[in-house]
Amino acid sequence: MAPNRYAGACKTCGDTVPAESGELRRESGAWAVYHSGCLPAPSPGWHSGLLGSYDCETTGTDPFSARLVSAAFVTSAGARHEFLVDPGVEIPAGAAAVHGISTEHARLHGGDPAVALERIATLLAEHLSAGAPLIVFNAPFDLTLLEAELERHGLKALRDRVRAVAPIVDPLLIDRTLDRYRKGSRTLEAQCAYYGVVIESPHDACADALAALGVAKAQAARFPDLAAATPSELHARQVEWKVRSDEDFAAYKARRGEVYQPEPGWPLRIRQSPVPPPSAAPAPFTAPVTTPRVSDLSEAGSG
């Protein structure tokens, strides 16, 4: 966990907690500081039950045209399912530089994408159908890409396998909302450093899925109101938070005389055009750009 920046009275014992030590938590809309040995016992909640986490690595940054390269679904009970596929198209050098999987490696070692996609969708559907939260860092990208790939390969969409693609927990959206004025990067690596979570190999799908799970649990421990929500309540809040975030940023851009085109939909983005067939080349790779939020404007100079 990140230490408090300023000295303050420990909420448990009343003694002073020096700056840069102890822990800062948000409770019932207010901040409280604790000595490390005075932290309250974790409250039961969604984060103490079965959790699943999904992550993928791809050929690009557009979820509607990029192809799946690797993916992982892990659970808090210790299950791990990893997938490496041959996307059927060239993996751009820029994308390979991020996740370390080249076209040659994927062709030699990767499996049939349709087989992997069907298995992934089955695992996620079973997990969600049981009512267990599914953690997806930057959910609109990973889940939208999964739906596009399922459609591209003529497979049943995830949204058609479950009553609803819910409950989803998106640590990126939660962090941007509940700690909106914190400066600095919001990438998964940055959040791991901030919340005290170990990430073994960034941009490896399994490592990222495990790290996102750890961040989500750490966020629940940091924000009691978050932990107290039911999975369905938390899902509904995130839908509202995404809308509010888009509105806030659009208003900021309007004040600057600029136009902002939001990416509507959470946890699935709303598609603006048909999904291209498997034979079509994906959009050219461009380096990922983390869209700034109102909280980031003071320092503007992950997804």
Coordinates of C-alpha atoms in Angstrom, one line a residue:
M1 CA 0.0 0.0 0.0
A2 CA 1.1 3.6 -0.6
P3 CA 2.1 5.6 2.5
N4 CA 0.4 8.9 3.5
R5 CA 2.0 12.0 2.2
Y6 CA 1.5 14.1 5.3
A7 CA 1.7 13.5 9.0
G8 CA -1.7 12.9 10.7
A9 CA -3.3 11.3 13.7
C10 CA -3.9 7.5 13.5
K11 CA -7.6 6.8 13.5
T12 CA -7.1 3.7 15.7
C13 CA -4.7 4.9 18.4
G14 CA -4.7 8.6 18.0
D15 CA -0.9 8.9 17.9
T16 CA 0.8 10.8 15.1
V17 CA 1.6 8.9 11.9
P18 CA 4.7 10.5 10.3
A19 CA 4.6 11.5 6.7
E20 CA 5.5 8.8 4.2
S21 CA 4.7 6.0 6.6
G22 CA 1.5 4.2 7.7
E23 CA -1.4 4.0 5.3
L24 CA -4.0 6.4 4.0
R25 CA -7.6 5.1 3.3
R26 CA -10.8 6.6 2.2
E27 CA -13.7 5.7 4.5
S28 CA -17.3 7.0 4.2
G29 CA -16.2 9.9 1.9
A30 CA -13.3 11.0 4.2
W31 CA -9.6 10.2 4.4
A32 CA -8.2 8.4 7.4
V33 CA -4.6 7.5 8.2
Y34 CA -3.4 4.5 10.2
H35 CA -0.1 3.1 11.6
S36 CA 0.7 -0.1 9.8
G37 CA 0.0 -2.0 13.0
C38 CA -3.3 -0.3 13.6
L39 CA -5.0 -1.2 10.4
P40 CA -8.6 -2.4 10.9
A41 CA -9.3 -6.0 10.0
P42 CA -10.4 -6.5 6.3
S43 CA -14.1 -6.3 5.9
P44 CA -15.8 -9.2 4.2
G45 CA -17.1 -8.4 0.7
W46 CA -16.8 -9.3 -2.9
H47 CA -13.0 -9.1 -2.8
S48 CA -12.9 -11.9 -0.2
G49 CA -14.8 -14.4 -2.3
L50 CA -14.0 -16.1 -5.6
L51 CA -12.6 -13.7 -8.1
G52 CA -11.6 -14.2 -11.8
S53 CA -9.3 -12.1 -13.8
Y54 CA -8.8 -11.8 -17.6
D55 CA -6.1 -10.2 -19.7
C56 CA -5.0 -10.3 -23.3
E57 CA -2.2 -9.2 -25.6
T58 CA -3.0 -8.2 -29.1
T59 CA -1.7 -7.0 -32.5
G60 CA -2.8 -3.4 -31.9
T61 CA -4.8 -0.8 -30.0
D62 CA -8.1 -0.8 -31.8
P63 CA -10.3 -3.4 -30.1
F64 CA -12.5 -3.8 -33.2
S65 CA -9.7 -4.6 -35.6
A66 CA -6.8 -5.9 -33.5
R67 CA -6.3 -9.6 -33.2
L68 CA -5.8 -11.8 -30.1
V69 CA -2.2 -13.0 -29.6
S70 CA -2.2 -14.3 -26.1
A71 CA -4.7 -14.4 -23.2
A72 CA -5.1 -15.6 -19.7
F73 CA -7.9 -16.3 -17.3
V74 CA -6.9 -16.8 -13.6
T75 CA -8.9 -17.1 -10.4
S76 CA -8.2 -16.3 -6.8
A77 CA -8.6 -20.1 -6.1
G78 CA -5.4 -20.7 -8.1
A79 CA -6.8 -21.8 -11.5
R80 CA -4.7 -20.6 -14.5
H81 CA -5.6 -20.9 -18.1
E82 CA -3.2 -19.5 -20.6
F83 CA -3.5 -19.2 -24.4
L84 CA -1.1 -18.4 -27.2
V85 CA -2.6 -18.2 -30.7
D86 CA -1.6 -17.6 -34.3
P87 CA -3.6 -14.5 -35.1
G88 CA -3.4 -15.3 -38.8
V89 CA -1.9 -11.8 -39.6
E90 CA 1.4 -10.2 -39.1
I91 CA 2.1 -9.0 -35.6
P92 CA 3.4 -5.4 -36.0
A93 CA 6.9 -4.8 -34.7
G94 CA 5.5 -2.2 -32.3
A95 CA 3.1 -4.6 -30.7
A96 CA 5.7 -7.4 -30.5
A97 CA 8.0 -4.9 -28.7
V98 CA 5.3 -4.5 -26.1
H99 CA 4.4 -8.1 -25.3
G100 CA 7.4 -9.9 -26.8
I101 CA 5.5 -12.2 -29.2
S102 CA 6.7 -12.1 -32.8
T103 CA 4.8 -13.3 -35.8
E104 CA 7.3 -16.1 -36.2
H105 CA 6.8 -17.2 -32.6
A106 CA 3.0 -17.1 -32.8
R107 CA 3.0 -19.1 -36.1
L108 CA 5.3 -21.7 -34.7
H109 CA 3.8 -22.1 -31.2
G110 CA 0.4 -20.6 -31.3
G111 CA -2.9 -22.5 -31.6
D112 CA -6.0 -22.0 -33.7
P113 CA -7.6 -18.7 -32.6
A114 CA -11.1 -20.1 -33.0
V115 CA -10.4 -22.9 -30.6
A116 CA -8.8 -20.6 -28.0
L117 CA -11.6 -18.0 -28.3
E118 CA -14.3 -20.6 -27.7
R119 CA -12.5 -21.9 -24.6
I120 CA -12.0 -18.3 -23.3
A121 CA -15.6 -17.4 -23.8
T122 CA -16.7 -20.6 -22.1
L123 CA -14.5 -20.0 -19.1
L124 CA -15.6 -16.4 -18.7
A125 CA -19.3 -17.3 -19.2
E126 CA -19.1 -20.0 -16.6
H127 CA -17.5 -17.7 -14.1
L128 CA -19.9 -14.8 -14.7
S129 CA -22.9 -17.1 -14.6
A130 CA -21.9 -18.2 -11.1
G131 CA -22.2 -14.5 -10.1
A132 CA -18.5 -14.2 -9.4
P133 CA -16.8 -10.8 -10.2
L134 CA -14.5 -10.8 -13.2
I135 CA -11.6 -8.4 -13.0
V136 CA -10.5 -6.8 -16.3
F137 CA -8.1 -3.9 -16.3
N138 CA -9.4 -1.4 -18.9
A139 CA -12.3 -3.7 -19.5
P140 CA -13.7 -1.8 -22.6
F141 CA -10.6 -2.8 -24.5
D142 CA -10.1 -6.5 -23.6
L143 CA -13.8 -7.4 -23.5
T144 CA -14.7 -5.5 -26.7
L145 CA -11.8 -7.2 -28.5
L146 CA -12.9 -10.6 -27.3
E147 CA -16.4 -9.9 -28.6
A148 CA -15.1 -8.7 -32.0
E149 CA -12.9 -11.8 -32.3
L150 CA -15.7 -14.1 -31.5
E151 CA -17.8 -12.5 -34.2
R152 CA -15.0 -12.5 -36.7
H153 CA -14.6 -16.3 -36.3
G154 CA -18.3 -17.0 -36.3
L155 CA -18.6 -17.9 -32.6
K156 CA -21.3 -17.1 -30.1
A157 CA -20.7 -13.7 -28.4
L158 CA -19.9 -13.6 -24.7
R159 CA -23.0 -11.4 -24.2
D160 CA -25.1 -14.1 -25.7
R161 CA -23.8 -16.8 -23.3
V162 CA -24.7 -15.0 -20.1
R163 CA -27.6 -13.0 -18.8
A164 CA -25.3 -9.9 -18.7
V165 CA -21.6 -9.4 -19.0
A166 CA -21.5 -8.7 -15.3
P167 CA -20.3 -8.2 -12.7
I168 CA -17.1 -6.7 -14.0
V169 CA -14.5 -4.9 -11.8
D170 CA -12.2 -2.5 -13.7
P171 CA -9.3 -1.4 -11.5
L172 CA -8.3 1.3 -14.0
L173 CA -11.8 3.0 -13.9
I174 CA -11.9 2.6 -10.1
D175 CA -8.6 4.2 -9.6
R176 CA -9.4 7.1 -11.9
T177 CA -12.6 7.7 -10.0
L178 CA -11.8 7.2 -6.4
D179 CA -8.3 8.7 -6.5
R180 CA -8.9 11.1 -9.3
Y181 CA -6.5 13.9 -8.2
R182 CA -3.5 11.7 -7.8
K183 CA -0.7 12.7 -10.2
G184 CA 1.2 10.2 -12.3
S185 CA 0.6 7.3 -14.6
R186 CA -2.4 5.0 -14.3
T187 CA -1.0 2.0 -16.1
L188 CA -1.2 -1.4 -14.5
E189 CA 2.5 -1.3 -13.7
A190 CA 2.1 2.1 -12.0
Q191 CA -0.9 0.9 -10.1
C192 CA 0.9 -2.2 -8.9
A193 CA 3.7 0.1 -7.5
Y194 CA 1.2 2.4 -5.9
Y195 CA -1.0 -0.3 -4.3
G196 CA 2.0 -2.5 -3.3
V197 CA 1.2 -5.4 -5.7
V198 CA 4.0 -7.5 -7.3
I199 CA 3.8 -7.9 -11.1
E200 CA 6.3 -10.5 -12.3
S201 CA 6.4 -9.9 -16.0
P202 CA 4.5 -6.8 -17.4
H203 CA 2.7 -7.4 -20.6
D204 CA 2.6 -11.2 -20.1
A205 CA -1.1 -12.0 -20.1
C206 CA -1.0 -14.3 -17.1
A207 CA 1.2 -12.0 -15.1
D208 CA -1.1 -9.0 -15.9
A209 CA -4.2 -10.9 -15.0
L210 CA -2.8 -11.9 -11.6
A211 CA -1.6 -8.3 -11.0
A212 CA -5.0 -6.8 -11.9
L213 CA -6.6 -9.2 -9.4
G214 CA -4.1 -8.1 -6.8
V215 CA -4.8 -4.4 -7.5
A216 CA -8.6 -4.9 -7.3
K217 CA -8.2 -6.6 -3.9
A218 CA -5.9 -3.8 -2.7
Q219 CA -8.4 -1.2 -3.9
A220 CA -11.1 -2.9 -1.9
A221 CA -8.9 -2.8 1.2
R222 CA -8.1 0.8 0.6
F223 CA -11.7 2.0 0.0
P224 CA -14.2 0.5 2.5
D225 CA -17.1 1.8 0.6
L226 CA -15.9 0.0 -2.5
A227 CA -15.5 -3.3 -0.5
A228 CA -19.0 -2.9 1.0
A229 CA -20.7 -2.8 -2.3
T230 CA -22.3 -5.9 -3.7
P231 CA -20.9 -7.1 -7.1
S232 CA -24.0 -5.9 -8.9
E233 CA -23.9 -2.5 -7.1
L234 CA -20.2 -2.0 -8.0
H235 CA -20.9 -2.9 -11.6
A236 CA -23.7 -0.3 -11.8
R237 CA -21.5 2.3 -10.2
Q238 CA -18.8 1.8 -12.8
V239 CA -21.2 2.2 -15.6
E240 CA -22.2 5.6 -14.1
W241 CA -18.5 6.5 -13.4
K242 CA -17.6 5.9 -17.1
V243 CA -20.4 8.2 -18.3
R244 CA -19.5 10.9 -15.8
S245 CA -15.8 10.7 -16.7
D246 CA -16.6 11.1 -20.4
E247 CA -18.9 14.1 -19.7
D248 CA -16.3 15.8 -17.5
F249 CA -13.6 15.4 -20.1
A250 CA -15.9 16.5 -22.9
A251 CA -16.7 19.7 -20.9
Y252 CA -13.0 20.4 -20.4
K253 CA -12.3 20.0 -24.1
A254 CA -15.2 22.2 -24.9
R255 CA -13.8 25.0 -22.7
R256 CA -10.6 24.8 -24.7
G257 CA -12.6 25.0 -28.0
E258 CA -11.7 21.4 -28.8
V259 CA -13.9 18.5 -29.8
Y260 CA -13.8 15.3 -27.8
Q261 CA -15.3 12.1 -29.2
P262 CA -15.9 9.7 -26.3
E263 CA -15.8 6.0 -26.6
P264 CA -19.2 5.1 -25.3
G265 CA -20.0 1.9 -23.5
W266 CA -18.7 0.0 -20.4
P267 CA -17.7 -2.7 -20.0
L268 CA -18.3 -3.2 -23.8
R269 CA -17.7 -0.4 -26.2
I270 CA -20.4 0.4 -28.7
R271 CA -19.3 -0.5 -32.2
Q272 CA -19.5 2.2 -34.8
S273 CA -18.7 0.0 -37.8
P274 CA -18.9 -3.8 -38.8
V275 CA -16.1 -6.1 -37.6
P276 CA -13.7 -6.9 -40.5
P277 CA -13.4 -10.6 -41.5
P278 CA -10.4 -12.8 -40.5
S279 CA -8.7 -12.2 -43.8
A280 CA -8.7 -8.4 -43.5
A281 CA -5.5 -6.8 -42.2
P282 CA -5.9 -5.2 -38.8
A283 CA -5.4 -1.4 -38.4
P284 CA -1.8 -0.3 -38.3
F285 CA -0.2 -0.5 -34.9
T286 CA 0.2 2.8 -32.9
A287 CA 1.7 3.1 -29.5
P288 CA -0.9 3.0 -26.8
V289 CA -2.0 6.4 -25.5
T290 CA -3.6 6.8 -22.2
T291 CA -6.5 9.2 -22.6
P292 CA -6.1 11.9 -19.9
R293 CA -8.9 12.5 -17.4
V294 CA -9.8 15.6 -15.5
S295 CA -7.6 14.4 -12.7
D296 CA -4.6 14.4 -15.1
L297 CA -5.0 17.8 -16.6
S298 CA -2.7 19.6 -14.1
E299 CA 0.2 17.4 -15.3
A300 CA -0.7 17.2 -19.0
G301 CA 2.1 18.6 -21.0
S302 CA -2.4 3.8 -20.0
G303 CA -4.9 2.6 -21.0

